[in-house]
Coordinates of C-alpha atoms in Angstrom, one line a residue:
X1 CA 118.0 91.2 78.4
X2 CA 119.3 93.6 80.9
X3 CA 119.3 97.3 79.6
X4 CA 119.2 99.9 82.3
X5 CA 118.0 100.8 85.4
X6 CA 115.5 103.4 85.8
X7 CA 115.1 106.0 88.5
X8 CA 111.7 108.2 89.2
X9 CA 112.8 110.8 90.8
X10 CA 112.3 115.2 91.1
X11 CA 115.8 116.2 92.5
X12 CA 114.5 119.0 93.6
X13 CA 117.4 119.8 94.2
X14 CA 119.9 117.2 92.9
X15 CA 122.1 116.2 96.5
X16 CA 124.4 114.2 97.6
X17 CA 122.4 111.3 98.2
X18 CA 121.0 110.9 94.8
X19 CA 124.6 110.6 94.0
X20 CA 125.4 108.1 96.0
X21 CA 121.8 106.0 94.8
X22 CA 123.0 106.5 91.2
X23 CA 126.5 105.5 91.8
X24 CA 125.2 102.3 94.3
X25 CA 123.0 101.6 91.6
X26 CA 125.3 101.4 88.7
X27 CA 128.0 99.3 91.0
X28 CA 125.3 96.9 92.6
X29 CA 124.1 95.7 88.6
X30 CA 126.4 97.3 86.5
X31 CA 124.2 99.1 84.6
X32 CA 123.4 102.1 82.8
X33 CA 121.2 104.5 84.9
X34 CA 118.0 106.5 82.9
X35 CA 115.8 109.1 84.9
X36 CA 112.3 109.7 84.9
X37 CA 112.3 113.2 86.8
X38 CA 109.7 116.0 87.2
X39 CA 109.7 118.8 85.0
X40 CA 108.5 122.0 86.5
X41 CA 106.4 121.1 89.2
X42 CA 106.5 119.0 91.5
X43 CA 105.0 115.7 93.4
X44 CA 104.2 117.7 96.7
X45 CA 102.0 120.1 94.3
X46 CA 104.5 123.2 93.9
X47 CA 107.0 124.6 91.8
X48 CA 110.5 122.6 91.7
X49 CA 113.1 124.8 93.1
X50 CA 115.2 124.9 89.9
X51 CA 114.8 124.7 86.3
X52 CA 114.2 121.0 85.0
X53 CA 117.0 121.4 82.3
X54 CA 119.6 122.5 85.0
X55 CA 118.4 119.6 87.8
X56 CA 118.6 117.5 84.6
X57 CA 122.1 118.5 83.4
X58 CA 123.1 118.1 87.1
X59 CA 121.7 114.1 87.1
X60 CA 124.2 113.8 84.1
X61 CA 126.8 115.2 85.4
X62 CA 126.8 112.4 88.4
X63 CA 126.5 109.6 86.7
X64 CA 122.9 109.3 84.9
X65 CA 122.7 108.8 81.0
X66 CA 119.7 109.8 79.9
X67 CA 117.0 111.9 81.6
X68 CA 113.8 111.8 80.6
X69 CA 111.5 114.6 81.7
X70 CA 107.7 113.3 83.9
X71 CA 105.4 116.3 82.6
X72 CA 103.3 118.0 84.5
X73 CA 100.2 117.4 85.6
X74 CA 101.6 113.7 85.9
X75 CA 104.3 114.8 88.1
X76 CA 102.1 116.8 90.5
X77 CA 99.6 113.5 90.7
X78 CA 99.0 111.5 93.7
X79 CA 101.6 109.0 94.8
X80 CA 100.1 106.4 92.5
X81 CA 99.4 108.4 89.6
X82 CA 103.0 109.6 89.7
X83 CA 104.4 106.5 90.1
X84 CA 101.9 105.4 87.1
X85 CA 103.4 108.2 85.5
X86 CA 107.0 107.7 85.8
X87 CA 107.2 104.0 84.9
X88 CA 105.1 104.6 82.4
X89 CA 107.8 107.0 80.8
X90 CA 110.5 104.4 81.7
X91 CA 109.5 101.8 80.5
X92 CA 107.5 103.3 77.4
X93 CA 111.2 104.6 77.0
X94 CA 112.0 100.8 75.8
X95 CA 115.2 101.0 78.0
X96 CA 114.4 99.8 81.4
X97 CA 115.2 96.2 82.5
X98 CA 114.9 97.5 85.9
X99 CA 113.5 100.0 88.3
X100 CA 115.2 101.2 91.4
X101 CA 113.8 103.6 94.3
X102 CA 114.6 104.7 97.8
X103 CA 113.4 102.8 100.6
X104 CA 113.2 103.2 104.2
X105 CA 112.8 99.3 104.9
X106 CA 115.0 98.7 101.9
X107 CA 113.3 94.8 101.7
X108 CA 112.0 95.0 97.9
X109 CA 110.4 91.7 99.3
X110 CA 108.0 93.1 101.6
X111 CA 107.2 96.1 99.3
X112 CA 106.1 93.8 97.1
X113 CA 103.6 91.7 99.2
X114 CA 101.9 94.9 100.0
X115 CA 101.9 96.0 96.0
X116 CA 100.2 92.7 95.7
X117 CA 97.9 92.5 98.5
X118 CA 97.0 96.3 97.4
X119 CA 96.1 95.0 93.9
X120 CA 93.6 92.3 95.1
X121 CA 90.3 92.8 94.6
X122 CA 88.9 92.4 97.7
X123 CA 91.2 95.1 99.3
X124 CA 89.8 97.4 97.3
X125 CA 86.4 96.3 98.6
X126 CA 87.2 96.1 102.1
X127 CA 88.6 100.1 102.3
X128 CA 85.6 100.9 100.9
X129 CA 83.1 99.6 103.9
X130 CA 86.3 100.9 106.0
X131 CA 85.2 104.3 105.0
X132 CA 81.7 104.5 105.3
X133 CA 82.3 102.8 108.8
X134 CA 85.0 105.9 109.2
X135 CA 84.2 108.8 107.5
X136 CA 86.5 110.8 109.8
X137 CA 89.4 108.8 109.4
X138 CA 91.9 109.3 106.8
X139 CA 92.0 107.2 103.9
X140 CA 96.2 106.7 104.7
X141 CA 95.4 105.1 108.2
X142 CA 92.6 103.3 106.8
X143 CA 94.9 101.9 104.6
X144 CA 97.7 100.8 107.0
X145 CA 95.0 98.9 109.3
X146 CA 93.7 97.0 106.6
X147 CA 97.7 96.2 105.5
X148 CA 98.7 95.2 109.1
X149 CA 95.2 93.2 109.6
X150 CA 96.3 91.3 106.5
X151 CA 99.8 91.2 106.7
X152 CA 101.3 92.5 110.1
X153 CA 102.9 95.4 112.1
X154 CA 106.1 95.5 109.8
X155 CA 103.7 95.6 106.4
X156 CA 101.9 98.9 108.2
X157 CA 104.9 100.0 109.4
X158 CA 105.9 100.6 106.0
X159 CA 103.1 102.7 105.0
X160 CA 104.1 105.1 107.4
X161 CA 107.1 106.3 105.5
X162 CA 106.8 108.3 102.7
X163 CA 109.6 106.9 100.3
X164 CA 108.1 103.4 101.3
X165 CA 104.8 104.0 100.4
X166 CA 105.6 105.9 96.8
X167 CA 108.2 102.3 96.6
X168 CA 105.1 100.1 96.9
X169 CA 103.2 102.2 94.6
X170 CA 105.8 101.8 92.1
X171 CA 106.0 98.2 92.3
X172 CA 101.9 98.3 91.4
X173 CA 102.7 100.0 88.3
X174 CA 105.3 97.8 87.2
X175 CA 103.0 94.7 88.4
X176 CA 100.0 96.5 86.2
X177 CA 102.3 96.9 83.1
X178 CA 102.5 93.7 82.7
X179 CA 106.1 94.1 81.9
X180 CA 109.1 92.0 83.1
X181 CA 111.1 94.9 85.0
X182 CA 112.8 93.7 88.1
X183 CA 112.3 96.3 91.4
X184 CA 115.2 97.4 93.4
X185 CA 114.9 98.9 96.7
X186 CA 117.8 101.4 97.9
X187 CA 117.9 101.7 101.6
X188 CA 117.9 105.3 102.2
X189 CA 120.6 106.5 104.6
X190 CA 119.5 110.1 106.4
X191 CA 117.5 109.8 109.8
X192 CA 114.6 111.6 110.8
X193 CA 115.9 114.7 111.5
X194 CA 116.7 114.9 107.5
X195 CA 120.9 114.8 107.4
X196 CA 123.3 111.9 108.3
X197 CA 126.8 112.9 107.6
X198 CA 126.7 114.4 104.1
X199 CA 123.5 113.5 103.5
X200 CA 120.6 115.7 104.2
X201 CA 117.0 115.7 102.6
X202 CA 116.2 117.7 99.6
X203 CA 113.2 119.1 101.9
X204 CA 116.0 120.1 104.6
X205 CA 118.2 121.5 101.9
X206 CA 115.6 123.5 100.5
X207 CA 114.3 124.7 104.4
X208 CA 118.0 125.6 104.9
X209 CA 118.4 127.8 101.5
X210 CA 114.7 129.9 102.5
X211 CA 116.3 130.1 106.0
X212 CA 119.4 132.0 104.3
X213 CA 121.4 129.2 105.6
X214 CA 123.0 128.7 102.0
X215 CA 126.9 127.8 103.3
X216 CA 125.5 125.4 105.4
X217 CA 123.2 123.9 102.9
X218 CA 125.7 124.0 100.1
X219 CA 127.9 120.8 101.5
X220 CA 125.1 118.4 100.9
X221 CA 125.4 119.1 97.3
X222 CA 127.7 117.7 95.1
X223 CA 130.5 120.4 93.8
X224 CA 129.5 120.8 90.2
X225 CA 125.6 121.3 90.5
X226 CA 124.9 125.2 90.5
X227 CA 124.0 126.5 93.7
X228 CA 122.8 130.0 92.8
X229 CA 120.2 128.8 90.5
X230 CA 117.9 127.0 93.4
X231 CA 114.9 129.3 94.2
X232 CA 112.3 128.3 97.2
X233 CA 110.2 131.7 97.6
X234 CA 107.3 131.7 94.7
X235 CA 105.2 134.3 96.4
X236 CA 104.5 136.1 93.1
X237 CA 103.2 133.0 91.7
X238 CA 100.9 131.8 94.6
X239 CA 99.6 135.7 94.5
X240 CA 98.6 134.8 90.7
X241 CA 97.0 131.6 91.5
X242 CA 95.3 133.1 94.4
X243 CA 94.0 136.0 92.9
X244 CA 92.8 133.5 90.1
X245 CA 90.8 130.9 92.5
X246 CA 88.8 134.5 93.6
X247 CA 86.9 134.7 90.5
X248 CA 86.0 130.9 90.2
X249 CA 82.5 128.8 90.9
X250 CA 82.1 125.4 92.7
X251 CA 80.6 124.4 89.4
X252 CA 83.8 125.3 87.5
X253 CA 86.1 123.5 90.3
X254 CA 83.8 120.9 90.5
X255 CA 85.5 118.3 87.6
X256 CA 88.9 118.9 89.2
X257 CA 91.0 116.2 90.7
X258 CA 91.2 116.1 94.2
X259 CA 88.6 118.2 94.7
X260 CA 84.9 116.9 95.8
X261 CA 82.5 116.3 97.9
X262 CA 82.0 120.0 99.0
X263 CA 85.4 120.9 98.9
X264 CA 85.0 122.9 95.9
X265 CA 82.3 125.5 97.9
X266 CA 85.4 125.7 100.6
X267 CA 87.5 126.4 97.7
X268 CA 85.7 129.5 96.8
X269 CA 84.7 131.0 99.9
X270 CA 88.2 130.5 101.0
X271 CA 89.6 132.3 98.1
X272 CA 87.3 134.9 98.5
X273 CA 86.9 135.7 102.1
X274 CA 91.4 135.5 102.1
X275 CA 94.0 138.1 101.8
X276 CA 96.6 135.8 100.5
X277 CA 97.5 132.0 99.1
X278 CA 99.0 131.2 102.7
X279 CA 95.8 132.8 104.2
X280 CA 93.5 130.6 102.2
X281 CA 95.5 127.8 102.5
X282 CA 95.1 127.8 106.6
X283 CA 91.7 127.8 106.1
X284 CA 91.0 125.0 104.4
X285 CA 93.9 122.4 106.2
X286 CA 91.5 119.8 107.7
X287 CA 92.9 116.3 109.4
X288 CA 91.3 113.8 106.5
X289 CA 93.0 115.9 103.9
X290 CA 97.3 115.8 103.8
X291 CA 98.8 119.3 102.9
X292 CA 100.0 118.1 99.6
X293 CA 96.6 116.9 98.4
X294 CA 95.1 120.6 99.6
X295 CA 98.3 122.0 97.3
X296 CA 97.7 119.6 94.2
X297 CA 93.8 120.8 94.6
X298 CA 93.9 124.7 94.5
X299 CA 97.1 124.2 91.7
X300 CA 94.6 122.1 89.6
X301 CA 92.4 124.3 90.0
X302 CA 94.3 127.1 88.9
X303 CA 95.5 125.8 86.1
X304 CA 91.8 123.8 85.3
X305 CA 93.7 120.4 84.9
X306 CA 89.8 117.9 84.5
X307 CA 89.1 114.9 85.9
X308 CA 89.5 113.1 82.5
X309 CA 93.3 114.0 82.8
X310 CA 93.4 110.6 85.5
X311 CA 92.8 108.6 83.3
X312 CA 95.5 109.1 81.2
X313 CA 99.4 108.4 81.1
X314 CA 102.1 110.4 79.3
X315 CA 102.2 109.6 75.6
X316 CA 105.4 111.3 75.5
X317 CA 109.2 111.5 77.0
X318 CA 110.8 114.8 76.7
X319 CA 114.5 114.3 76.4
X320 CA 115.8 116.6 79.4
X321 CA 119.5 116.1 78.8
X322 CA 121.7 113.3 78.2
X323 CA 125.7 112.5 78.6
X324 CA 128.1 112.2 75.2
X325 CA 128.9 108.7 76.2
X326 CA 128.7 106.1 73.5
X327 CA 126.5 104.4 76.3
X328 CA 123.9 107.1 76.5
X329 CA 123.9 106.6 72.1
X330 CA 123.4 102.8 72.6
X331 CA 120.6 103.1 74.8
X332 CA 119.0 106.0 72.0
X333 CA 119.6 103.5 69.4
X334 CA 117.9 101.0 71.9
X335 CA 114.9 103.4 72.4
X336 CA 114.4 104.0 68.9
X337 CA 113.1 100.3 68.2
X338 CA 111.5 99.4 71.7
X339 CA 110.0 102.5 72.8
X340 CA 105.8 102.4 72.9
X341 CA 105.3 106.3 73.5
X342 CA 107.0 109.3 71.6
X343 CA 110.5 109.7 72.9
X344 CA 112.3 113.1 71.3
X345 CA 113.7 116.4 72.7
X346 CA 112.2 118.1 69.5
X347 CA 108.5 119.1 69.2
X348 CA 108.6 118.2 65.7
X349 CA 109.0 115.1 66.5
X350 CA 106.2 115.2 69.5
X351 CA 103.7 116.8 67.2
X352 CA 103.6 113.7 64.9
X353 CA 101.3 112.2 67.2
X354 CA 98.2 114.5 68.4
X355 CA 97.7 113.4 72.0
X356 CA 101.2 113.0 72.9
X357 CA 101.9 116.9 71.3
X358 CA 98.3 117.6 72.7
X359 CA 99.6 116.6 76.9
X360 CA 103.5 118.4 75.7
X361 CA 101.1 121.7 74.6
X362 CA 99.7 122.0 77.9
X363 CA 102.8 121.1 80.1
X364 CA 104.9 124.1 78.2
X365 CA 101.9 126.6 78.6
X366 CA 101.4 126.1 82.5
X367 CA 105.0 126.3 82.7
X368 CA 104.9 129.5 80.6
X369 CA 102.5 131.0 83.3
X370 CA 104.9 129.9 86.3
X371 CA 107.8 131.7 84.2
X372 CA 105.6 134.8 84.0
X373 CA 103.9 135.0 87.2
X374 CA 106.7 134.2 89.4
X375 CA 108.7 137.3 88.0
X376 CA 109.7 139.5 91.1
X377 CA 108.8 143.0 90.4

């Protein structure tokens, strides 16, 4: 029975062309769109650039019913543990009949021969003597030669492009949960250079706004999303985190995600031996590891989210916001008898069950700390 369609997504900020993918959306199956969105921090490993009730309000405002909050540290995970993450909340919701994403290729056909081919148990196998054979080479290009070896230049192709490859990662999850959800792929619309028309990257946006360029930046955002509120400096905060990493051990960093072989030593000494976040950062940049993995390491770190964490999925969806239609009630109502994982905007509700109140407990306290240490002086 179709119910909704579900978006992952971090509108950080909300633009015009997540407007446009939520209005396509709803005309192409005429249905009902939920959100999965990032609370406070984000997939790239930093702060979103605007409070997650106000990004959610704005999702609401353009069309989306319900918006159902990714907690952190799920939403700062790797590409495949965020996409774990946020179908996991979509369809624990109980409201999902389908999933839609951006896509560069936009051929939900493809994307789903390499979700497949990336499932088999000999892939796995044959990346791993790919590595010891490469040590230097990334585990990203590793995988696309493997892909195009087994499937062609057009399957690598499209593990070059980032909305692509977090598509295909989706499609795993849904293929791992077992579930009957149907993948949609949205063919994105802005070119390289990040705009086309009145569409421009959330990235871009954002570049624009730190740039002082907020006029320019403003008419790729729809009218009534608030402007003023978007933030992209966090220096305060990285000062904090910085200052923090200073007074930690290898051993202490050593059963943090992302971090490992000897990385955590690097860690340390770069922490130690810097003047700043950005000065520590340089030093440990390195071609096998991607500038968001290096970000989702040292915030880890800072905030001493374990190794165990990765093997977990969100027992919980925080109700962000949600429209006063009678559609929005319907798919509550829905929720209410399908859902699998606790879905409520009130913590009484979330503390009925331990480990979901447990994972909501230490979301609000690390976003407590970003409240308080990003406070300009």
């Amino acid at each position: 029975m179709n119910k909704a369609c579900g978006i992952i997504c971090e509108y950080n900020p909300f633009h015009n062309g997540h407007k446009y993918q939520i209005d396509h959306i709803k005309s192409e199956t005429g249905l009902p769109v939920v959100c999965a969105m990032s609370g406070a921090f984000v997939q790239r490993g930093e702060p979103a650039c605007k409070d997650k009730n106000l990004r959610a309000s704005d999702a609401v405002r353009n069309g989306a019913e319900v918006v159902f909050e990714i907690p952190f540290p799920y939403s700062s995970m790797t590409a495949e543990k965020f996409a774990e993450a946020g179908v996991g909340v979509l369809i624990g919701s109980g409201v999902c009949s389908h999933i839609a994403f951006g896509s560069e290729c936009g051929d939900v056909s493809l994307l789903s021969e390499i979700a497949k081919t990336l499932l088999e148990e000999g892939f796995t196998e044959a990346l791993k003597k790919s590595r010891d054979d490469n040590p230097n080479m990334s585990y990203a290009l590793l995988r696309e030669r493997e892909i195009e070896r087994r499937l062609g230049k057009e399957a690598a192709d499209a593990l070059r492009h980032p909305n692509d490859i977090l598509a295909v990662e989706y499609i795993k999850a849904i293929i791992k949960s077992g579930k009957d959800v149907t993948p949609i792929a949205v063919k994105r619309t802005v070119g390289r250079n990040g705009k086309s028309g009145g569409f421009a990257s959330s990235s871009l946006i954002r570049e624009m706004i730190s740039e002082g360029m907020d006029d320019k930046a403003r008419q790729y955002v729809p009218e009534d999303c608030g402007f003023s509120d978007i933030r992209t400096d966090f220096a305060p905060f990285y000062k904090v985190l910085h200052a923090s990493l200073m007074t930690r051990t290898p051993e202490e960093l050593s059963n943090i995600p992302e971090i490992g072989g000897g990385l955590e030593h690097a860690v340390v000494k770069a922490a130690r031996t810097s003047g700043s976040y950005q000065e520590m950062f340089q030093k440990l940049r390195s071609k096998t590891i991607t500038d968001a993995k290096l970000r989702r390491a040292l915030l880890f770190a800072f905030f001493g989210v374990g190794k165990e964490t990765y093997g977990e999925k969100p027992r919980y969806a925080n109700v962000l916001a949600m429209s006063d239609t009678e559609e929005a009630a319907r798919l509550m109502r829905t929720s209410r008898k399908e859902k699998s994982i606790v879905v409520s905007h009130r913590i009484s509700e979330i503390k009925k069950d331990e480990s979901a109140y447990r994972q909501y407990d230490f979301c609000r306290n690390c976003e407590n700390v970003l409240s308080v240490a990003s406070k300009r002086s």
